[in-house]
Coordinates of C-alpha atoms and ligand atoms in Angstrom, one line a residue:
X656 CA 3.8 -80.3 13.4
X657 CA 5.6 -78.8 16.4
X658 CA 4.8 -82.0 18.8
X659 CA 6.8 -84.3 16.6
X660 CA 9.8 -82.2 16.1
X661 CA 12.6 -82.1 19.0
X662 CA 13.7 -79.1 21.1
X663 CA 16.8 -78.0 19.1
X664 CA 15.2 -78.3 15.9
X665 CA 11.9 -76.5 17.1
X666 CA 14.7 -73.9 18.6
X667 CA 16.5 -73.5 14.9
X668 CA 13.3 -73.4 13.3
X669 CA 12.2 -70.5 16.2
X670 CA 15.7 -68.9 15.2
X671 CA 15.2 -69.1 11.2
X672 CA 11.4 -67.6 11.2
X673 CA 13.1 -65.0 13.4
X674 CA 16.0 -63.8 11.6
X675 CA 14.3 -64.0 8.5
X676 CA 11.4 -61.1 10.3
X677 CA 15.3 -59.1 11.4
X678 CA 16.6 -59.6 7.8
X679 CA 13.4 -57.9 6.5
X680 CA 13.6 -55.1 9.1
X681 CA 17.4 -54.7 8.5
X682 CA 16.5 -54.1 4.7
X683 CA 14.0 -51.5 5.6
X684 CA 16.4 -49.8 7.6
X685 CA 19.0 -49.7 5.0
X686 CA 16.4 -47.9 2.7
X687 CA 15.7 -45.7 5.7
X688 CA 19.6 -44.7 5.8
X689 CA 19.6 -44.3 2.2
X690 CA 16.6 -42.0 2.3
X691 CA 18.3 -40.1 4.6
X692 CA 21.6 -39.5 3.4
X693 CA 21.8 -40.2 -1.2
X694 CA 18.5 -40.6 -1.8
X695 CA 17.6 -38.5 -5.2
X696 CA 14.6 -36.3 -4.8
X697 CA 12.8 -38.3 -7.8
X698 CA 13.3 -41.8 -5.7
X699 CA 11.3 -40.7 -3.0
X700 CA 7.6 -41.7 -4.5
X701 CA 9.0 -45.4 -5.2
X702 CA 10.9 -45.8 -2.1
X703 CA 7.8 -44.7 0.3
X704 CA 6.1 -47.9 -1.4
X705 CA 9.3 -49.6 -1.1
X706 CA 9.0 -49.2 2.6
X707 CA 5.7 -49.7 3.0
X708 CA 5.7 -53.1 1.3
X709 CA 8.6 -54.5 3.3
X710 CA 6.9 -53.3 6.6
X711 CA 3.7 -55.1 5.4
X712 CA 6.5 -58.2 5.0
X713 CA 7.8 -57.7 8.2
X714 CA 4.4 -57.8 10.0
X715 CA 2.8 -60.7 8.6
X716 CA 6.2 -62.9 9.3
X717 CA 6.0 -61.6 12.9
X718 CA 2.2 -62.1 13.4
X719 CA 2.1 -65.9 11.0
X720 CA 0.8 -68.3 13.7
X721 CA 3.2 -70.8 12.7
X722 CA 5.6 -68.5 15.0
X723 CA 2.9 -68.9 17.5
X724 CA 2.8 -72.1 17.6
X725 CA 6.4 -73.1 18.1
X726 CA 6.8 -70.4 20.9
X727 CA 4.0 -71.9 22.6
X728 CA 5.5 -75.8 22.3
X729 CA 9.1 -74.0 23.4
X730 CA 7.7 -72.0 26.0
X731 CA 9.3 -72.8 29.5
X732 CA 11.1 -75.5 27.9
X733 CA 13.8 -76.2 30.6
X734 CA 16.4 -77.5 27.9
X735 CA 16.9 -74.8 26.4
X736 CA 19.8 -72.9 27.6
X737 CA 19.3 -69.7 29.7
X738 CA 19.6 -67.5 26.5
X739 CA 17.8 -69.7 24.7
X740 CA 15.1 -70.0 27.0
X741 CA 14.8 -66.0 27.4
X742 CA 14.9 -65.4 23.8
X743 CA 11.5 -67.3 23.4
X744 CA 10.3 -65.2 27.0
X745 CA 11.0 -62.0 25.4
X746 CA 9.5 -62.9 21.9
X747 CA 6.5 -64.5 23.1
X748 CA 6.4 -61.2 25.0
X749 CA 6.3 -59.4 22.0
X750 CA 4.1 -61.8 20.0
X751 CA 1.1 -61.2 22.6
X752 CA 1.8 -57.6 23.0
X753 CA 1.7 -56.8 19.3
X754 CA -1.9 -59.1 19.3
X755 CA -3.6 -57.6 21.6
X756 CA -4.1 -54.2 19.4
X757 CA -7.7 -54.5 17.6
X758 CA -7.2 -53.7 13.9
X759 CA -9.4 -51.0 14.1
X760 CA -7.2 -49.3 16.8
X761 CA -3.9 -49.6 14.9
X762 CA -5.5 -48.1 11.3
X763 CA -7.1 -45.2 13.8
X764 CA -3.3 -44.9 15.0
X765 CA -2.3 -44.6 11.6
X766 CA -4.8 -42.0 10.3
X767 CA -4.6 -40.2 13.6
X768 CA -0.9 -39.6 13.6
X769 CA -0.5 -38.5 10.2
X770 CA -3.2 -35.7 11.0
X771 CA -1.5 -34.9 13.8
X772 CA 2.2 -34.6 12.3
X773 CA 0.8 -32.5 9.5
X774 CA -1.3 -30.2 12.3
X775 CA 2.1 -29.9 14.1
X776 CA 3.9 -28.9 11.0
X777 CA 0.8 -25.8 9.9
X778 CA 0.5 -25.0 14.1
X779 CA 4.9 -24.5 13.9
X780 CA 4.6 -22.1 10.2
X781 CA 1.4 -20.3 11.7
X782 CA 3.6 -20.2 15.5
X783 CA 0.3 -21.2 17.2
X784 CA -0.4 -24.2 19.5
X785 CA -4.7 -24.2 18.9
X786 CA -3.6 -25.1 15.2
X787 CA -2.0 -28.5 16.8
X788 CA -4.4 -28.8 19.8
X789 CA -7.6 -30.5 17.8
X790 CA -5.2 -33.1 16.5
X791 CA -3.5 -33.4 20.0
X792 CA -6.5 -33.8 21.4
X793 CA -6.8 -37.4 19.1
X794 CA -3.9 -38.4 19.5
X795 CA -4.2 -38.7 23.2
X796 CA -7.5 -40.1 23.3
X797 CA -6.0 -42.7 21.4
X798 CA -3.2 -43.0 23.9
X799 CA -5.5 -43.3 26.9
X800 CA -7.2 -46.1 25.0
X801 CA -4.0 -47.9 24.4
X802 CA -3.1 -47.7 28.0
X803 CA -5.8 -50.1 28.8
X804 CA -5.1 -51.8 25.5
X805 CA -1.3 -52.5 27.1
X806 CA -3.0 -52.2 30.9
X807 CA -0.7 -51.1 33.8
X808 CA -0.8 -51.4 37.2
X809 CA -0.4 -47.9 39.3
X810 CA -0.4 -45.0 37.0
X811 CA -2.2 -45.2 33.2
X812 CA 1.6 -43.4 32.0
X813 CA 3.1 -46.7 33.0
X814 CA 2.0 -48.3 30.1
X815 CA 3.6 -45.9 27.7
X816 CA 6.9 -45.8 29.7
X817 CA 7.0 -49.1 29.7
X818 CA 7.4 -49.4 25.4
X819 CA 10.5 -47.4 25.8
X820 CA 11.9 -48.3 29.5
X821 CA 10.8 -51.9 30.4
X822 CA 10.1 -51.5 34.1
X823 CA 10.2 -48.0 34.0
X824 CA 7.1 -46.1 36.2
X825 CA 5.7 -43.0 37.5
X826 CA 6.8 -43.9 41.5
X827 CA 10.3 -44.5 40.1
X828 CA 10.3 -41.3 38.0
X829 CA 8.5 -39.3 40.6
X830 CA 11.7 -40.1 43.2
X831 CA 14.6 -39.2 40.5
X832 CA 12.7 -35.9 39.1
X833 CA 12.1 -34.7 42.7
X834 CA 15.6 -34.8 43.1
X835 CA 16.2 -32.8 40.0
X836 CA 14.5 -29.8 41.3
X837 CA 15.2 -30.2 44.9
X838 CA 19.2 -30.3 44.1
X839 CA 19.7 -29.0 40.7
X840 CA 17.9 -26.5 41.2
X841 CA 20.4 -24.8 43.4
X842 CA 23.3 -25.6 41.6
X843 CA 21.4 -23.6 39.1
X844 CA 21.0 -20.9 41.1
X845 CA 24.6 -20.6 42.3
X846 CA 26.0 -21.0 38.7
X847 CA 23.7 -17.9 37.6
X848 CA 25.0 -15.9 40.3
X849 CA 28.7 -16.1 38.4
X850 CA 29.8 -13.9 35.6
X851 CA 29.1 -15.5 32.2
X852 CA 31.3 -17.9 30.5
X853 CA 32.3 -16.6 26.9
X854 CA 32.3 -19.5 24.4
X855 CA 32.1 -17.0 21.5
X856 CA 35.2 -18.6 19.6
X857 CA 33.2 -21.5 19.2
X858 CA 31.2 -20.0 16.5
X859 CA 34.0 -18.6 14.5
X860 CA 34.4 -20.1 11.1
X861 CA 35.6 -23.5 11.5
X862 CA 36.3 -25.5 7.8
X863 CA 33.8 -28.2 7.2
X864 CA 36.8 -30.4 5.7
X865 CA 38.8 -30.0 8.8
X866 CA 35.8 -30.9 10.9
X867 CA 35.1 -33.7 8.8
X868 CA 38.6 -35.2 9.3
X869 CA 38.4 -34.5 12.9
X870 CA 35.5 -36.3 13.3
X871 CA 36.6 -39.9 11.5
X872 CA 39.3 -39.0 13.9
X873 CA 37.5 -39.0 16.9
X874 CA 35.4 -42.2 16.2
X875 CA 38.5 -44.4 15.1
X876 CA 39.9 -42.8 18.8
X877 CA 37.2 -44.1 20.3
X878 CA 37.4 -47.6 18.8
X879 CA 34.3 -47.2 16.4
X880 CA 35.2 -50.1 13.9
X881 CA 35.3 -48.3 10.3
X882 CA 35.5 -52.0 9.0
X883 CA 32.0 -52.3 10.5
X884 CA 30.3 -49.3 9.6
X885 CA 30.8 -46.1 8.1
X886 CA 29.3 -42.0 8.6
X887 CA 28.2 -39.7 5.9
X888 CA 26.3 -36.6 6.5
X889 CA 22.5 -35.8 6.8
X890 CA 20.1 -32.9 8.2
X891 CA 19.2 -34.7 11.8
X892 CA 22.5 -36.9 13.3
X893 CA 21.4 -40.7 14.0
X894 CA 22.6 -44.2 14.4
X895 CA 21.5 -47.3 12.8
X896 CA 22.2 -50.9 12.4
X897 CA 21.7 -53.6 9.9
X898 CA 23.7 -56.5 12.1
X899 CA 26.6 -55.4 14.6
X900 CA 29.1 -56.3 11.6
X901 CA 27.1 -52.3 10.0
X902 CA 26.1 -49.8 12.1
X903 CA 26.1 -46.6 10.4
X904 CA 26.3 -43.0 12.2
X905 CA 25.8 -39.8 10.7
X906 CA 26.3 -36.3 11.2
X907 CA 25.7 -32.6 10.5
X908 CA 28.7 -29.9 10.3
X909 CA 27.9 -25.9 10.7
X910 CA 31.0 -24.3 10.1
X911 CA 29.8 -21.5 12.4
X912 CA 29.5 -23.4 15.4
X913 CA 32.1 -25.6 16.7
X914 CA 30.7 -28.1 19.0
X915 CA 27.3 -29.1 16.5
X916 CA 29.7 -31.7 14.6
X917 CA 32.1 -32.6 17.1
X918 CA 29.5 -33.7 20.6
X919 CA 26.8 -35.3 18.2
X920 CA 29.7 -37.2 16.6
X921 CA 31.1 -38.1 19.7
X922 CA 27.2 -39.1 20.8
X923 CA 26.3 -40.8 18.0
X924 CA 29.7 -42.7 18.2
X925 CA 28.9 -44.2 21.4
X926 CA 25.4 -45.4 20.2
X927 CA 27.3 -47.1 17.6
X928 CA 29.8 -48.6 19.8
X929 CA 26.9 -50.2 21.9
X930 CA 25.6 -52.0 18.3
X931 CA 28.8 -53.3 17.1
X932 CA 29.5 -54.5 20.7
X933 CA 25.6 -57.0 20.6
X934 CA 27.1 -60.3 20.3
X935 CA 26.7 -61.4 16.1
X936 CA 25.9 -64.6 17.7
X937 CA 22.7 -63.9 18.8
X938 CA 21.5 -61.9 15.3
X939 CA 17.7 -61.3 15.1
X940 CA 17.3 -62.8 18.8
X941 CA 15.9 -60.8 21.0
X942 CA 19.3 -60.9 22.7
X943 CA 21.0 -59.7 20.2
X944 CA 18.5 -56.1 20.6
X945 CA 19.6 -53.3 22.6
X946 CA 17.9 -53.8 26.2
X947 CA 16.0 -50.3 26.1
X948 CA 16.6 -46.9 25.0
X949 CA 17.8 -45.8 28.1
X950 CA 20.4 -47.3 28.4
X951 CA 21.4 -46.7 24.6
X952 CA 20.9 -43.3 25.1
X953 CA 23.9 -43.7 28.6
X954 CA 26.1 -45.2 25.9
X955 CA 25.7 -42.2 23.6
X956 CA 25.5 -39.7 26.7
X957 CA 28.6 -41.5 28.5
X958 CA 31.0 -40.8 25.7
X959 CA 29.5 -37.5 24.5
X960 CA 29.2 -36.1 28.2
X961 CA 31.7 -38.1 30.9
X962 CA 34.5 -38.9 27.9
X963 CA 34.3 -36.2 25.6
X964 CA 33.3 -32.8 27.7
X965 CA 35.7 -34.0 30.3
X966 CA 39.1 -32.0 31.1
X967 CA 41.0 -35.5 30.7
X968 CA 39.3 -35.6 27.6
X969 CA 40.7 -32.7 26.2
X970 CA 44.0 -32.5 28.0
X971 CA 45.2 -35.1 24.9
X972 CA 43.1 -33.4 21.7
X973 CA 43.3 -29.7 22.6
X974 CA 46.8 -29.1 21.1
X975 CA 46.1 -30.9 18.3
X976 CA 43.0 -28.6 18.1
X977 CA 44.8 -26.1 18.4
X978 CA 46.6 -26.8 15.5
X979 CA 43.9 -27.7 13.2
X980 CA 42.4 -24.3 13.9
X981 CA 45.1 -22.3 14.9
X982 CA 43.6 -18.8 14.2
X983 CA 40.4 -19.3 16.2
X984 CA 42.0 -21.1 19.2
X985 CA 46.0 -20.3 19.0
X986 CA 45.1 -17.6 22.5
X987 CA 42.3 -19.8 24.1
X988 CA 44.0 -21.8 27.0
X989 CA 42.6 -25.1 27.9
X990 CA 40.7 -24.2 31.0
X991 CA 38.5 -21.5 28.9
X992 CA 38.0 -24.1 26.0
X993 CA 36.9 -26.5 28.4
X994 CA 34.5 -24.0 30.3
X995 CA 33.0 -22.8 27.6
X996 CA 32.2 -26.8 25.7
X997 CA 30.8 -26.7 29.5
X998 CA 28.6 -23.2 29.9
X999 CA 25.3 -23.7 31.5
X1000 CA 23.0 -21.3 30.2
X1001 CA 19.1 -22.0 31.0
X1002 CA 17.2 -21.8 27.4
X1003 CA 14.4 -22.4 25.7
X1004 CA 15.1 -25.1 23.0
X1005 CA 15.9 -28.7 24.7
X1006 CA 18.3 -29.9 21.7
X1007 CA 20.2 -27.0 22.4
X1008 CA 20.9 -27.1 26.4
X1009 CA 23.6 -27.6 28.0
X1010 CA 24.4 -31.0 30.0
X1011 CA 22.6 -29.4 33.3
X1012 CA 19.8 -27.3 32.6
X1013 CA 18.9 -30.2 30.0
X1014 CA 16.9 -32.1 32.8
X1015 CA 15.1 -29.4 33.3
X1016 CA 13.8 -29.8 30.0
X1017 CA 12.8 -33.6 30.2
X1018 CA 12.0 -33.3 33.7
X1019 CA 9.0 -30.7 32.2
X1020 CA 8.0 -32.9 29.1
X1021 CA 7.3 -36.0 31.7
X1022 CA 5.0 -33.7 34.6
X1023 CA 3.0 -32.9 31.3
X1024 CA 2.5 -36.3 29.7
X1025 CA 2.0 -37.6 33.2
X1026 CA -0.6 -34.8 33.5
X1027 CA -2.0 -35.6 30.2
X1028 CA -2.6 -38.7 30.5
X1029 CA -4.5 -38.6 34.0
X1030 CA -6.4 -36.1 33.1
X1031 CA -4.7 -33.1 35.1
X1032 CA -3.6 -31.3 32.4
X1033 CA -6.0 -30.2 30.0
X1034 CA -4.8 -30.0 26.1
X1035 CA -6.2 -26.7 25.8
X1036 CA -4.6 -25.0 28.5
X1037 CA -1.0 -27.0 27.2
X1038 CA 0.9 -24.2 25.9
X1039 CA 0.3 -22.2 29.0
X1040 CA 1.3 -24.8 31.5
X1041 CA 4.3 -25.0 29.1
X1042 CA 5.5 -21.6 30.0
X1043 CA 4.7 -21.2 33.4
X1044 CA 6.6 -24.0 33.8
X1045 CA 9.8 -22.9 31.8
X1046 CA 9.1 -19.8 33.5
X1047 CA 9.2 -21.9 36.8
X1048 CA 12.1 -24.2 36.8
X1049 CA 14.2 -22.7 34.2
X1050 CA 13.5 -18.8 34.8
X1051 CA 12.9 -18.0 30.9
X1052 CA 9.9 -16.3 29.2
X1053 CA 8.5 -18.0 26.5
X1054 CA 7.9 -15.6 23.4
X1055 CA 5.6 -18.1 21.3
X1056 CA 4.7 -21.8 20.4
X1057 CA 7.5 -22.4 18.3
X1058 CA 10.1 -21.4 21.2
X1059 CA 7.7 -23.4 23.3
X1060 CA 5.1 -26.4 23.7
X1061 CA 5.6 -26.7 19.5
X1062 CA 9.6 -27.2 19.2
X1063 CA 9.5 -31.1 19.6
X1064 CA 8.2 -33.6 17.2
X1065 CA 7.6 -36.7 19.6
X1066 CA 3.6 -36.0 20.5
X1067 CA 3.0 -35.6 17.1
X1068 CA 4.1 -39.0 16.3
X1069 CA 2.2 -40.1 19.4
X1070 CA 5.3 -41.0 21.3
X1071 CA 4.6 -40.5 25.2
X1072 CA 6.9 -42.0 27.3
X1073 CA 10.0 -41.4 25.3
X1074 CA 11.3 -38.5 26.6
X1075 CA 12.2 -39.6 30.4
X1076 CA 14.7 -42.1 28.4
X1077 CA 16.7 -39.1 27.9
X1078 CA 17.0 -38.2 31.6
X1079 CA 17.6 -41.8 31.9
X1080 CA 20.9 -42.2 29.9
X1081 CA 22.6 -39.6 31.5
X1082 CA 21.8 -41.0 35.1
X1083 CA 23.0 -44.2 33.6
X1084 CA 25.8 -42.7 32.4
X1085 CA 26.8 -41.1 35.4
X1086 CA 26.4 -44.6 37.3
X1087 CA 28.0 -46.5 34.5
X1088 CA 31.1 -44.4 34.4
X1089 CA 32.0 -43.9 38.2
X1090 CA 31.4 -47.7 38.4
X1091 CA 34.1 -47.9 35.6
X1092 CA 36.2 -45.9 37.5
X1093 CA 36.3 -47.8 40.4
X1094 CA 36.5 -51.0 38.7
X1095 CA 39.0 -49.8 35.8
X1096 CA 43.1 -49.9 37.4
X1097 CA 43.8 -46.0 35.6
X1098 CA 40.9 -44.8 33.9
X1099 CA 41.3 -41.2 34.4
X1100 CA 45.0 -41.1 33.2
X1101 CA 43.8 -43.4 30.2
X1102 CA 41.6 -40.9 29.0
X1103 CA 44.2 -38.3 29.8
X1104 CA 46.8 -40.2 27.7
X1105 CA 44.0 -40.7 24.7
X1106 CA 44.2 -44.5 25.2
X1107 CA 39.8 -45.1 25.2
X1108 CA 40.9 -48.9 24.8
X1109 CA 40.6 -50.2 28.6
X1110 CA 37.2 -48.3 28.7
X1111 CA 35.6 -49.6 25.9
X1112 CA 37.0 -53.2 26.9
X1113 CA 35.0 -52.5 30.3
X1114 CA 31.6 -51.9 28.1
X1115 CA 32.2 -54.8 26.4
X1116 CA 32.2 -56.9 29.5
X1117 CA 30.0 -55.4 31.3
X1118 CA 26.9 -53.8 29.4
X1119 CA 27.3 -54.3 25.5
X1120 CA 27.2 -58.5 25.0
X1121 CA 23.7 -58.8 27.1
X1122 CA 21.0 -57.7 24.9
X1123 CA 17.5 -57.8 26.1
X1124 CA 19.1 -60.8 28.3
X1125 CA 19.1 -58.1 31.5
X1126 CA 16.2 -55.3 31.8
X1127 CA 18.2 -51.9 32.2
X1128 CA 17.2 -52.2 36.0
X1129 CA 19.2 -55.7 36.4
X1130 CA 21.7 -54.6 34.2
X1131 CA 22.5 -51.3 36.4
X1132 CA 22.3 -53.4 39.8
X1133 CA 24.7 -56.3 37.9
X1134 CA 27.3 -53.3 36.7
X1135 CA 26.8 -51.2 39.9
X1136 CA 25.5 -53.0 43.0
X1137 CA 22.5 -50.8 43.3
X1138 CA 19.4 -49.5 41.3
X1139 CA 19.3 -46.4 39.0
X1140 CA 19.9 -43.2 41.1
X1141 CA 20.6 -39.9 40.6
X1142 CA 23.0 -39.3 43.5
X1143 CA 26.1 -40.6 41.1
X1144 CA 25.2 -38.0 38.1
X1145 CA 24.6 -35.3 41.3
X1146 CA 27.9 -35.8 42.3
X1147 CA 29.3 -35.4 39.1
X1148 CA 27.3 -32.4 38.1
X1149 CA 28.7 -30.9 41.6
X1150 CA 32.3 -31.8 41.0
X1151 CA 32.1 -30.8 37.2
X1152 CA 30.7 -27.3 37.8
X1153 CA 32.0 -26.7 41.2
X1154 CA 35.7 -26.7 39.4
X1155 CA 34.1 -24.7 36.3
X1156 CA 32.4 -22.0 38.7
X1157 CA 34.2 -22.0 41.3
X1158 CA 31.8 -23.2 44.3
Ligands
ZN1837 ZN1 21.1 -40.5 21.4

């Protein structure tokens, strides 16, 4: 019994139950890295039951009530240390949240979202949204209902915002998107107004070997620890992590198109970084968890975008660059290399934007949701708010679905609320980094000189060893005296393409 037991032992047994649920999920995700990289096309059949067996596992250790009960005798238990005592906050957290969905709605969930992905996949071959829209329609019926499931206070989005962005709401996001139209959107319009940046020898043949080596180059330049993980190659680039001691990346190389390999590499790198930066110590624990995916994704964005489409950046790898690829590069100077990695070009496909317009994008995806899930935006009418709003902000025509409201997967797995995180990291990132530059004696000629050491040592002071110990909110005030805002990634944007365009 609990009652009889003291504090540290109750706290080792909390920790054992724990890590055993992490060990479970950390086996699941190795067979989800194996599935997506040398899986054989006959071992899928066994390994989807493989899955869904140690998921079942998983579950039932997290929901047991003999969890329950010791979080409820070590619950506000004052001697427990201030870790300690947050780790059994943030799991008893967790513990009520995942109780308080009725059976009946998590096997609707279930059932609804497989319809849904499958509508999504017939409605992108046929190119036409009212394929997708029935099943749409479910799905966010079902999210309504598990707004009040999670309840909110202010707006019923909240709710989902919150899974992704603890803390995260609609007045918060509200303030930041205003301020991406009412100042991005004339930095867009001065940057259309200049002749067009050629980046065409980016998509001359570049060797997937020689990419390949560059790569591995780049994340051991970095400080990605090769000793602690490893990257091999598969169709979508991700991260994942069994303990911080193996965190995989992965990536894709198109031989036609320079940058594909080398930014998600460089982004995928700094996801990984974050990982093998959680402290080993705290394994399983909540703080041993990345705080949110926000502030992943400013790890990922902050290397990809501030580090590695920089000037300094390239100012140390473009002659060797040069060298690797001498016939495609030999006559391209550094400046038009380093416009071109940068060309803003409004479009239609989010994954393919550029570092500007990209908010654009998000800033779109989260008045719809929003919209959706008051009740403002009707799911029939979707695809043409969809245009008339790229039509809007970014100045594009639609052509059809599949160019349009049908190119993401997220809705279809039901996830609402996950795209603002994206917006997130790079405002993050942009606070993050000019906070590191004020705080780190030579930055810019350390990134100049290649040496990535003294910035890395910075992330592992100041954001990687925390966990879920700090929401992303205290974390940015800790790291840079103030809330999120997106003054810090304005200025950037205004330095970065005021040099590049010449404004
Ligand atoms: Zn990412």
């Amino acid at each position: 019994m609990p009652g009889s037991k003291s504090t540290a032992e109750l706290y080792a047994d909390y920790k054992i139950k724990v890590q055993k649920i992490a060990d479970v999920r950390n086996a699941l995700a190795v067979l989800g890295w194996d599935q997506e990289t040398y899986l054989p096309e006959k071992g899928a059949g066994f390994r989807g039951q493989q899955i869904t067996t140690l998921s079942t596992i998983a579950h039932e250790l997290f929901t047991a009530p003999e969890l329950d009960n010791i979080l409820q005798a070590l619950k506000g238990n004052t001697d427990l240390d201030p870790v300690q005592q947050k780790n059994i906050l943030l799991s008893t957290e967790d513990y009520e949240k995942n109780k308080k969905y009725p059976a009946a709605f998590v096997a609707d969930m279930s059932r609804v979202t497989n319809e849904s992905y499958h509508a999504w996949i017939k409605a992108r071959k046929a190119n036409d949204y009212n394929v997708f829209a029935p099943a749409l329609s479910k799905m966010i019926a079902l999210k309504k209902q598990e707004t009040d499931i999670l309840g909110y206070e202010g707006h019923p989005y909240n709710a989902l915002l919150n899974e992704y962005e603890k803390g995260a709401n609609t007045a918060m996001l509200d303030t930041i998107f205003n301020e991406v139209k009412t100042a991005l959107s004339p930095l867009l319009t001065q940057i259309e107004q200049h002749p067009p940046v050629n980046k065409d020898f980016l998509h001359l043949h570049y060797n997937r070997d020689v990419q390949w080596q560059l790569g591995i180059h780049l994340l051991k330049d970095m400080g990605y620890d090769m000793q602690a993980g490893r990257q091999d190659i598969s169709e979508h680039p991700f991260t994942t992590s069994f303990s911080p001691q193996d965190v995989r990346v992965t990536t894709r190389i198109d031989e036609n198109d320079f940058g594909n390999m080398t930014w998600s590499c460089i982004h995928e790198g700094g996801h990984a970084l974050y990982e093998q930066g959680l402290p080993t110590e705290q394994y399983g624990l909540p703080c041993g968890e990345a705080t949110s995916l926000g502030i992943h994704e400013s790890q990922s964005r902050l290397w990809e975008n501030n580090v590695g489409r920089s000037l300094h950046f390239w100012q140390h790898h473009y002659p060797r660059l040069q060298q690797l690829f001498p016939e495609n590069l030999r006559a391209v100077s550094l400046s038009d290399f380093y416009k071109a990695i940068n060309k803003v070009q409004p479009s239609l496909i989010r994954t393919e934007a550029d570092e500007l317009t990209y908010h654009f994008h998000i800033m779109i995806r989260y008045e719809i949701e929003k919209g959706l899930m008051d009740g403002s935006i009707a799911v029939k009418d979707l695809h043409h708010t969809w245009n008339e709003y790229y039509r809007q902000y970014l100045h594009v025509t639609v052509p059809d679905d599949v160019h349009g409201v049908l190119q993401d997967i997220h809705w279809s797995h039901g996830s609402f609320g996950y795209f603002p995180t994206y917006s997130l990291g790079s405002f993050y990132a942009a606070q993050f980094f000019t906070a590191a530059q004020k705080q780190v004696p030579e930055l810019d000629n350390n990134i100049i000189a290649g040496n990535y050491q003294p910035l890395l040592e910075w992330l592992r002071t100041n954001i990687h060893p925390f966990g879920r110990y700090y929401t992303s909110n205290e974390l940015c005030k800790k790291v840079t005296g103030k809330e999120l805002v997106f003054g810090d990634f304005l200025d950037y944007a205004k330095k970065k393409y005021g040099g590049i365009y010449n404004f």
